[in-house]
PDB file of C-alpha atoms in Angstrom:
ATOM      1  CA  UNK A  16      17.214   0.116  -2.085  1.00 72.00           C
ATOM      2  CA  UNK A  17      13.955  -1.899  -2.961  1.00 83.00           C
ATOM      3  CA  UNK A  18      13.496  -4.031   0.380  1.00 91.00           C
ATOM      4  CA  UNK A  19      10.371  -5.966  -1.171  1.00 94.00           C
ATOM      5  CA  UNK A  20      10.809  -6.866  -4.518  1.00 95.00           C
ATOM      6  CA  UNK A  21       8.489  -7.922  -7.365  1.00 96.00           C
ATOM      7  CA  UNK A  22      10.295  -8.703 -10.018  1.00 92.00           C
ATOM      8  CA  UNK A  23       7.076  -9.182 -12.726  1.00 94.00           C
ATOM      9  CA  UNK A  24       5.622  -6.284 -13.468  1.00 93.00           C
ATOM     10  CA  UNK A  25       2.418  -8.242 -15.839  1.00 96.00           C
ATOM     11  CA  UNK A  26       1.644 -11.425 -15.859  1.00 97.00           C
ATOM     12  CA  UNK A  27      -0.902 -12.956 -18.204  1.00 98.00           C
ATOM     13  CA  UNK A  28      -2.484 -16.100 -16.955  1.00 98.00           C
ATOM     14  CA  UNK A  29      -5.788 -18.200 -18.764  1.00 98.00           C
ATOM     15  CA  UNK A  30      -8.912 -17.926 -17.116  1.00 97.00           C
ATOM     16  CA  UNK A  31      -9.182 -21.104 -14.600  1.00 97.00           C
ATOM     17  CA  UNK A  32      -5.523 -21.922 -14.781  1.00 98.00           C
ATOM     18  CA  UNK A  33      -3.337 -21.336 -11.745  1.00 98.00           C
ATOM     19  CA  UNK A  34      -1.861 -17.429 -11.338  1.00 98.00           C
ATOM     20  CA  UNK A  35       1.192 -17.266  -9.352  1.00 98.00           C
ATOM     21  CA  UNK A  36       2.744 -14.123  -8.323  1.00 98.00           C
ATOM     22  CA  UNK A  37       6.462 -13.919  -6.780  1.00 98.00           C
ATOM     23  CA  UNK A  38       7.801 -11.611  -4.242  1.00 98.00           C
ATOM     24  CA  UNK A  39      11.092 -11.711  -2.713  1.00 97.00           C
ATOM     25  CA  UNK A  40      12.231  -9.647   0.159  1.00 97.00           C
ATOM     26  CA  UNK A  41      15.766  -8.652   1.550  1.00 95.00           C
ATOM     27  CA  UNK A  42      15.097  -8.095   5.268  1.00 91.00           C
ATOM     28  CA  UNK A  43      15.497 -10.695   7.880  1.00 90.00           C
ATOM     29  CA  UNK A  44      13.640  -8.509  10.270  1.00 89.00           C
ATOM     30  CA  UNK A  45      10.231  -8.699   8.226  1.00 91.00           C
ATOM     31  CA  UNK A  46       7.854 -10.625  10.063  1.00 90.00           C
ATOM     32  CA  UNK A  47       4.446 -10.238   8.713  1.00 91.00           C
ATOM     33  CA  UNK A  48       3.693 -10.332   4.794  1.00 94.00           C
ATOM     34  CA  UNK A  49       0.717  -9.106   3.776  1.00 94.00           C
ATOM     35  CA  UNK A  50      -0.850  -9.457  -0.525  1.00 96.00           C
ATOM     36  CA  UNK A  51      -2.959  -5.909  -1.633  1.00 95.00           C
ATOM     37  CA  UNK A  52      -4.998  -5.763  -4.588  1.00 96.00           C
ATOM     38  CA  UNK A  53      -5.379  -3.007  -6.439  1.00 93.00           C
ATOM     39  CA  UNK A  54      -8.289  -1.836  -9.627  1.00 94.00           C
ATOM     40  CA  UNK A  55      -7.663   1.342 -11.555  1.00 89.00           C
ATOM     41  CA  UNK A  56      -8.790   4.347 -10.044  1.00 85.00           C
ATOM     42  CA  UNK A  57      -9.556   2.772  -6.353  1.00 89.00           C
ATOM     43  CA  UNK A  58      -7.423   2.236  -3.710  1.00 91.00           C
ATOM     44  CA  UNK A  59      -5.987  -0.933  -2.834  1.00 92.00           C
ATOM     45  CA  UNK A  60      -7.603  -3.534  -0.651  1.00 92.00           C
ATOM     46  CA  UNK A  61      -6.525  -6.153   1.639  1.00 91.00           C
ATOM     47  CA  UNK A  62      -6.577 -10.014   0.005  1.00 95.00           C
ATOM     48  CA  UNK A  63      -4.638 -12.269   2.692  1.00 95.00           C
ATOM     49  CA  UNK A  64      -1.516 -12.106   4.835  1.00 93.00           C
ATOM     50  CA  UNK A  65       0.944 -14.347   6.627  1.00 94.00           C
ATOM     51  CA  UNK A  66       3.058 -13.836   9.757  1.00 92.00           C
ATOM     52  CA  UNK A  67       6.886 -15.498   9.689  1.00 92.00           C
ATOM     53  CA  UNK A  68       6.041 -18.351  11.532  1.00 93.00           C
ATOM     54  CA  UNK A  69       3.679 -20.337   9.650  1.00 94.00           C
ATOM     55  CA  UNK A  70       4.568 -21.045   5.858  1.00 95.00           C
ATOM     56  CA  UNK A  71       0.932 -21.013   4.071  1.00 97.00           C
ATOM     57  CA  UNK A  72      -2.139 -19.472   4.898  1.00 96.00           C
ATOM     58  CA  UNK A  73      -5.100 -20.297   2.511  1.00 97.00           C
ATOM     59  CA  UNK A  74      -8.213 -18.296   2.062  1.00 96.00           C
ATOM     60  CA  UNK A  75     -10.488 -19.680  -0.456  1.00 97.00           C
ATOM     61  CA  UNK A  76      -9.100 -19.405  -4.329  1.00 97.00           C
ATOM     62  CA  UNK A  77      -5.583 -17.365  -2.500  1.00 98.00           C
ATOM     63  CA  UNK A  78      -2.894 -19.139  -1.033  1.00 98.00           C
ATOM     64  CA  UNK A  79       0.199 -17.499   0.567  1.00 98.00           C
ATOM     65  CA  UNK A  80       3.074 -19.471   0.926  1.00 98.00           C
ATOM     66  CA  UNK A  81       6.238 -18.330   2.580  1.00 97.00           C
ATOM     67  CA  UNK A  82       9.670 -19.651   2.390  1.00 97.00           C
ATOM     68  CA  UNK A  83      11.801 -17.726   4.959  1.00 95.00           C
ATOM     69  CA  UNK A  84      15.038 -19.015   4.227  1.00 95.00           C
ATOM     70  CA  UNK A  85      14.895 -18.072   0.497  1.00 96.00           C
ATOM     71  CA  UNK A  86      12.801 -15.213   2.007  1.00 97.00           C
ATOM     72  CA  UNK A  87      10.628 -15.490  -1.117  1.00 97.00           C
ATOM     73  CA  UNK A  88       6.633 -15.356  -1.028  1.00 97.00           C
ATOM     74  CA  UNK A  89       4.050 -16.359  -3.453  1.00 98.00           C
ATOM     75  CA  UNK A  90       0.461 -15.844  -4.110  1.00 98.00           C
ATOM     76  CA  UNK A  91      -1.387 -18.822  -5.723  1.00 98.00           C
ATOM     77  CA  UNK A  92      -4.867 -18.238  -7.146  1.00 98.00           C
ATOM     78  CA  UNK A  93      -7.018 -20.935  -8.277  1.00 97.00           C
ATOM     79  CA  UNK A  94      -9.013 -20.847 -10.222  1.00 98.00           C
ATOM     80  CA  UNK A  95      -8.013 -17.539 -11.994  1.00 98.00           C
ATOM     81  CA  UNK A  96     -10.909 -15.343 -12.952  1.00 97.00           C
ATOM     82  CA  UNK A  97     -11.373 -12.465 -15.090  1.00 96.00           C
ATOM     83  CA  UNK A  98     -12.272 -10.129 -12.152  1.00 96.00           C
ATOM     84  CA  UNK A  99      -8.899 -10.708 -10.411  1.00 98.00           C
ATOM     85  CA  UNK A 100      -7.210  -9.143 -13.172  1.00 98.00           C
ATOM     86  CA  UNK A 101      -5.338  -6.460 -11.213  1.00 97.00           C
ATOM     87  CA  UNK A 102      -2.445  -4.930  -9.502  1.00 96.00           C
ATOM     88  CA  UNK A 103      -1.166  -7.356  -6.575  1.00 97.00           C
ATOM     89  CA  UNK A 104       0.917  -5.965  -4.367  1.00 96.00           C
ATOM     90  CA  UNK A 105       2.958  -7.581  -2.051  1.00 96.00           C
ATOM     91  CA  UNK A 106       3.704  -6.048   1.269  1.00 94.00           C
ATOM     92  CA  UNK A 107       5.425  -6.525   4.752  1.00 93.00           C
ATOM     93  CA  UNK A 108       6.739  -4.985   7.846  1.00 88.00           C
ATOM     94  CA  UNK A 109       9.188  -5.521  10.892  1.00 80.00           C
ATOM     95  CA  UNK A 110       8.262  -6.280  14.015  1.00 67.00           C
ATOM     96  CA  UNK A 111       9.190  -3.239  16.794  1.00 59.00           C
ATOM     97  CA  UNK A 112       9.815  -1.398  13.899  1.00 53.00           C
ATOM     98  CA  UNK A 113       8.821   1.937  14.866  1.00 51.00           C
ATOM     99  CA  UNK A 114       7.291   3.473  11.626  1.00 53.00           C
ATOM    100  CA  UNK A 115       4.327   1.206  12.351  1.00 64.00           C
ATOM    101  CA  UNK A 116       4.163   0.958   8.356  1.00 76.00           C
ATOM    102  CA  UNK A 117       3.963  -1.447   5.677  1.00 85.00           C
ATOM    103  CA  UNK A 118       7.022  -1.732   2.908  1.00 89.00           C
ATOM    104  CA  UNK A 119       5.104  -2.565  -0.231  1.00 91.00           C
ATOM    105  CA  UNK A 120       7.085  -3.825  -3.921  1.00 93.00           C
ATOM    106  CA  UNK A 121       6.060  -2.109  -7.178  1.00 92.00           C
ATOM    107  CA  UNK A 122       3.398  -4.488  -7.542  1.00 94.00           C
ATOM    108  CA  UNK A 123       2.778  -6.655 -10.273  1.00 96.00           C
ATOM    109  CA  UNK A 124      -0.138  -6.580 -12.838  1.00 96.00           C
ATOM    110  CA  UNK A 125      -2.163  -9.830 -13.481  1.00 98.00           C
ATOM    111  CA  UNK A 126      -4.302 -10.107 -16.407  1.00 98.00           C
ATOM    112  CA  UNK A 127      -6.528 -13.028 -17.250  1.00 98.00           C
ATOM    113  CA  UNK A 128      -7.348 -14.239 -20.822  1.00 96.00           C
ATOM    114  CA  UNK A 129     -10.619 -15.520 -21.402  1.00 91.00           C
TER     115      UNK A 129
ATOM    116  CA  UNK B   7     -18.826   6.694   6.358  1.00 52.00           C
ATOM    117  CA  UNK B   8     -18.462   3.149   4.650  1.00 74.00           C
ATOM    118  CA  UNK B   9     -15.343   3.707   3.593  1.00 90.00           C
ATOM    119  CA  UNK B  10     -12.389   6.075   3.554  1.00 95.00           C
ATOM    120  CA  UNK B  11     -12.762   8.933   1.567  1.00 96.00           C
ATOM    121  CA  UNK B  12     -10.463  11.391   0.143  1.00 97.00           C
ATOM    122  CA  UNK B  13     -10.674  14.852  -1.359  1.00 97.00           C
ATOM    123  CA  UNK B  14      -9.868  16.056  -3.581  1.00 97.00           C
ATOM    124  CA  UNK B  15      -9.696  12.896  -5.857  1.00 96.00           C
ATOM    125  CA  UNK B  16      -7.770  14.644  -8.005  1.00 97.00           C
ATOM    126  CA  UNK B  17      -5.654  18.072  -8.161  1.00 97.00           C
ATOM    127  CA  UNK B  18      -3.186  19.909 -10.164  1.00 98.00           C
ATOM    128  CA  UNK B  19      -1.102  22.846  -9.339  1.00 97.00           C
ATOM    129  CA  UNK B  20       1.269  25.469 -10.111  1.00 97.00           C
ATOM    130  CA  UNK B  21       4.984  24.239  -8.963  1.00 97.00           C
ATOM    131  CA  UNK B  22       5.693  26.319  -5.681  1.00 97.00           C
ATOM    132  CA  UNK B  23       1.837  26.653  -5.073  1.00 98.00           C
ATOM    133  CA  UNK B  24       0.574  24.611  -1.363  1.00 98.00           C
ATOM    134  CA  UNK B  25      -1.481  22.068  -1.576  1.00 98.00           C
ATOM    135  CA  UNK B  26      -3.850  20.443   1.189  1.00 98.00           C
ATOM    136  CA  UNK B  27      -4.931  16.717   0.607  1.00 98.00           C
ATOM    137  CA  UNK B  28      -7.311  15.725   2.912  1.00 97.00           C
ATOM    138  CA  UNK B  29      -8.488  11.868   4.161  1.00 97.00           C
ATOM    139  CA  UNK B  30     -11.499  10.955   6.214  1.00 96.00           C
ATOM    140  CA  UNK B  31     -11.198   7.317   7.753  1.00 94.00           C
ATOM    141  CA  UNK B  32     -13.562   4.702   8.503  1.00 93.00           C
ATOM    142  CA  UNK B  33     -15.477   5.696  11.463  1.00 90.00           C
ATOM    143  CA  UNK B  34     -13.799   3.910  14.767  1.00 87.00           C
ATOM    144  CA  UNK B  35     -10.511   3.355  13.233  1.00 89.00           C
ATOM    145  CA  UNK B  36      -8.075   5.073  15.346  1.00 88.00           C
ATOM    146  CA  UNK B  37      -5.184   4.065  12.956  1.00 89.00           C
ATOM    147  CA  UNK B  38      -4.213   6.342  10.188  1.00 91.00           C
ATOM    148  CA  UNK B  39      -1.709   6.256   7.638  1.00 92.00           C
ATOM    149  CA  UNK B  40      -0.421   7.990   4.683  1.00 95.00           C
ATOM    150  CA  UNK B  41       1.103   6.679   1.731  1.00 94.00           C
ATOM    151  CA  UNK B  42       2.037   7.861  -1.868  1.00 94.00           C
ATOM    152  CA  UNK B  43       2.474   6.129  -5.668  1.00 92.00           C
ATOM    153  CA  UNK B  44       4.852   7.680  -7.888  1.00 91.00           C
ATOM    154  CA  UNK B  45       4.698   6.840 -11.851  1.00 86.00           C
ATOM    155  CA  UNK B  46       6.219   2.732 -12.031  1.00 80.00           C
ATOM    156  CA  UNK B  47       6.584   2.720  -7.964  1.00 83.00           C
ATOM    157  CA  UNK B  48       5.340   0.608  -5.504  1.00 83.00           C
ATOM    158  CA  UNK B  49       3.708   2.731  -2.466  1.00 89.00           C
ATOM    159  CA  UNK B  50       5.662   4.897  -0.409  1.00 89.00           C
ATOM    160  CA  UNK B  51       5.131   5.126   3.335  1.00 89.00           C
ATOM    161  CA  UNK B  52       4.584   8.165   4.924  1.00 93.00           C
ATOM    162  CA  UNK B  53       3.488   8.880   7.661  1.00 92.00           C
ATOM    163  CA  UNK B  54       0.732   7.117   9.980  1.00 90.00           C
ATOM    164  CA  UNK B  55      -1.500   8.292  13.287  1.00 90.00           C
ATOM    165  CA  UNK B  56      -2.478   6.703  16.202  1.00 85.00           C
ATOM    166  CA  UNK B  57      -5.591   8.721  17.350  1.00 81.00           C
ATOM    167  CA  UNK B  58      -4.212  12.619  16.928  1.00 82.00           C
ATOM    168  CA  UNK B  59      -0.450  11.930  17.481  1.00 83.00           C
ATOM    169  CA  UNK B  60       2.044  11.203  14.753  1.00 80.00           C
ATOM    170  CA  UNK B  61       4.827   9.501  16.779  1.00 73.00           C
ATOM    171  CA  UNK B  62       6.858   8.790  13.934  1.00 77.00           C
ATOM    172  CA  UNK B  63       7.620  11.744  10.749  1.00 81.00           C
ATOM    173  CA  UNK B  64      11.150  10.431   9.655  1.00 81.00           C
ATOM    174  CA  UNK B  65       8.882   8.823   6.777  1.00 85.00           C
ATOM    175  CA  UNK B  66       7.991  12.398   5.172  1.00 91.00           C
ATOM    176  CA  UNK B  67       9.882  13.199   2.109  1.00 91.00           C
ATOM    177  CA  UNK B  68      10.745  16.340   2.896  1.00 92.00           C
ATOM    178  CA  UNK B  69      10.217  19.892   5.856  1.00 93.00           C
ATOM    179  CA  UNK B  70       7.794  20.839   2.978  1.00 97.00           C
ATOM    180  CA  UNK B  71       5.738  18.044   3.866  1.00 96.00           C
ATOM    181  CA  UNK B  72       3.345  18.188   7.146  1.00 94.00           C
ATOM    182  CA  UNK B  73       0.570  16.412   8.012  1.00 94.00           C
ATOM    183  CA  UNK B  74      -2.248  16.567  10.895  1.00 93.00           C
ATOM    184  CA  UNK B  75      -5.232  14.739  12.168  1.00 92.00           C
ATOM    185  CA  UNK B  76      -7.640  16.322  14.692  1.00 85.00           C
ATOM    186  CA  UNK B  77     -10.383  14.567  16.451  1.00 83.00           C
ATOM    187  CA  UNK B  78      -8.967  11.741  16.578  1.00 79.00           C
ATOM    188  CA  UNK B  79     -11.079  11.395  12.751  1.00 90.00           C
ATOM    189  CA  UNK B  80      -9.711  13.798   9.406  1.00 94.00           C
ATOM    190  CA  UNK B  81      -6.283  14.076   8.771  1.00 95.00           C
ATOM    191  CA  UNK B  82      -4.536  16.422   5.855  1.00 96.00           C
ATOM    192  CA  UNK B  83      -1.584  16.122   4.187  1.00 97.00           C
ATOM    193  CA  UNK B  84       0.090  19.618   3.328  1.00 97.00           C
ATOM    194  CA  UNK B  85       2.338  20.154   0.619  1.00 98.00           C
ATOM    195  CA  UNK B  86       4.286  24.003   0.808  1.00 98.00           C
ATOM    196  CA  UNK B  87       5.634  24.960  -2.347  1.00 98.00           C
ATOM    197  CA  UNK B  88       4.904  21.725  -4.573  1.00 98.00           C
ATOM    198  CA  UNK B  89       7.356  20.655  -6.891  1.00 97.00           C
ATOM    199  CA  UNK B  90       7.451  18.394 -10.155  1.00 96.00           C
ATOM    200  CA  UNK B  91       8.545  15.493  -7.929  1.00 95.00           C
ATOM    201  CA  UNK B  92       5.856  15.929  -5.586  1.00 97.00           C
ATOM    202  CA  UNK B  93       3.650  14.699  -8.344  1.00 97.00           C
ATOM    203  CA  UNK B  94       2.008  11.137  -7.873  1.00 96.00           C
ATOM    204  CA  UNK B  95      -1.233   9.341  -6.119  1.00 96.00           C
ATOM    205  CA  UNK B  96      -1.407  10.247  -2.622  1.00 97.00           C
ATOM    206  CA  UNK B  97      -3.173   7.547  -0.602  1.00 96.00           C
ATOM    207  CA  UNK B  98      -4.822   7.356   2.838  1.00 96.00           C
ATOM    208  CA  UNK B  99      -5.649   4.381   4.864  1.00 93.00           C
ATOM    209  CA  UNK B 100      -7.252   3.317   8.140  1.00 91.00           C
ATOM    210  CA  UNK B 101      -7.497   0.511  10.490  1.00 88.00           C
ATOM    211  CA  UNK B 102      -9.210  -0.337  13.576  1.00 84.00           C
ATOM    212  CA  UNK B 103      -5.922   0.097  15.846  1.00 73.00           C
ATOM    213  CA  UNK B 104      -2.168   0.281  15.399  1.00 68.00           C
ATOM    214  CA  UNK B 105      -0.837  -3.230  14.088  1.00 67.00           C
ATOM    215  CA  UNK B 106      -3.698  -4.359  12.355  1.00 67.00           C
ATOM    216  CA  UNK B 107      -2.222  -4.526   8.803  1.00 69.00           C
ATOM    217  CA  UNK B 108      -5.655  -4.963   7.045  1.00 77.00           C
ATOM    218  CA  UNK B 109      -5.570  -1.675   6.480  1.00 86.00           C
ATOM    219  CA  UNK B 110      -8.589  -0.163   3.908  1.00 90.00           C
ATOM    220  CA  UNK B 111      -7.662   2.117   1.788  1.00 94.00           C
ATOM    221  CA  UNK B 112      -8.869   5.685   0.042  1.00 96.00           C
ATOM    222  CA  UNK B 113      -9.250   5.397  -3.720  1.00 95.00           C
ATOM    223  CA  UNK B 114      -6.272   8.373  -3.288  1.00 96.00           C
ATOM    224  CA  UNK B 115      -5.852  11.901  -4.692  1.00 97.00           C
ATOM    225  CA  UNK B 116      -4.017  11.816  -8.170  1.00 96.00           C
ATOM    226  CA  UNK B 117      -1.783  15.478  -7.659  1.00 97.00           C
ATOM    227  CA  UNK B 118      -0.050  17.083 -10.946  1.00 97.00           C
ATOM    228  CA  UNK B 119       2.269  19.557 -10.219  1.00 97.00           C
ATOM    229  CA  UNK B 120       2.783  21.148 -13.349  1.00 96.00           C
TER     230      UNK B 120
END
């Protein structure tokens, strides 16, 4: 069962418009959320995260926002650019929860239209 | 090194032939982790170091899967007698200690089993 859910695999967004990507999650126990980016060919790498109890956490053009109770997170970027076309992946984990590792959605691929 | 590296970046292989993915992590990062993208999939956890031990296996797909790190710095990923399903991008990340979630990431080894 997919605990961390993306549910838009592309997304096509105009360059300096808003991009907002969705991610919805199943498990109460998830306490830190974490947004990967990823280029073809490289690995991913780390773009911002938020822990359960705050509800945004900004970081120049990203934004996290969570919403526990609808335990639904998005990514905001503004102003979208051409080089965050990409995958984003959205990621968390549960506290004390042994594996030590991250449950990450399919990921969702943002392109940006001149 | 700058980053974490992974060899080799990409590998196929006879189905029922072993297979030996290796990862070098940042230097000073005593986390490591494993993780794997099948075709369409988000990424898979499986398996992650702190220092040389490996507290936790229950993520490995299979007893065909093994994986070691020694030195506290390289770790490899084994595969005994790959199979079709075994095919996808295997990647390996580090971070400075357990529980930091900004992990960095390899750019991953891309195995075919064919």
């Amino acid at each position: 069962d997919q605990q961390v859910k993306q549910n838009s695999p592309s997304l096509s967004v105009q360059e300096g418009r808003i991009s907002i990507l969705n991610c919805d999650y199943t498990n109460s126990m998830f306490d830190y959320f974490l947004w990967y980016k990823k280029y073809p060919a490289e690995g991913p790498t780390f773009l911002i995260s938020i822990s359960s109890i705050k509800d945004k956490n900004e970081d120049g053009r990203f934004t996290v926002f969570l919403n526990k109770s609808a335990k639904h997170l998005s990514l905001h970027i503004v102003p979208s650019q051409p080089g965050d076309s990409a995958v984003y992946f959205c990621a968390a984990r549960i506290d004390g929860g042994g594996a030590d590792g991250l449950t990450f959605g399919k990921g969702t691929h943002l392109i940006i239209q001149p | 090194g700058a980053g974490v590296s992974q060899s080799p970046s990409n590998k196929v292989t006879e189905k029922g032939k072993d297979v030996e993915l290796r990862c070098d992590p940042i230097s000073g990062h005593t986390a490591l982790y494993w993780y794997r993208q099948s075709l369409g999939q988000g990424l898979e956890f499986l398996i992650y170091f702190q220092g040389n031990s490996a507290p936790d296996k229950s993520g490995l797909p299979s007893d065909r899967f093994s994986a070691e790190r020694t030195g506290g710095s390289v770790s490899t990923l084994t595969i005994q007698r790959t199979q079709q399903e075994d095919s996808a991008v295997y990647l390996c990340a580090s971070s400075p200690r357990l529980g930091n979630y900004g992990y960095t990431f390899g750019s991953g080894t891309r195995l075919t089993v064919v």
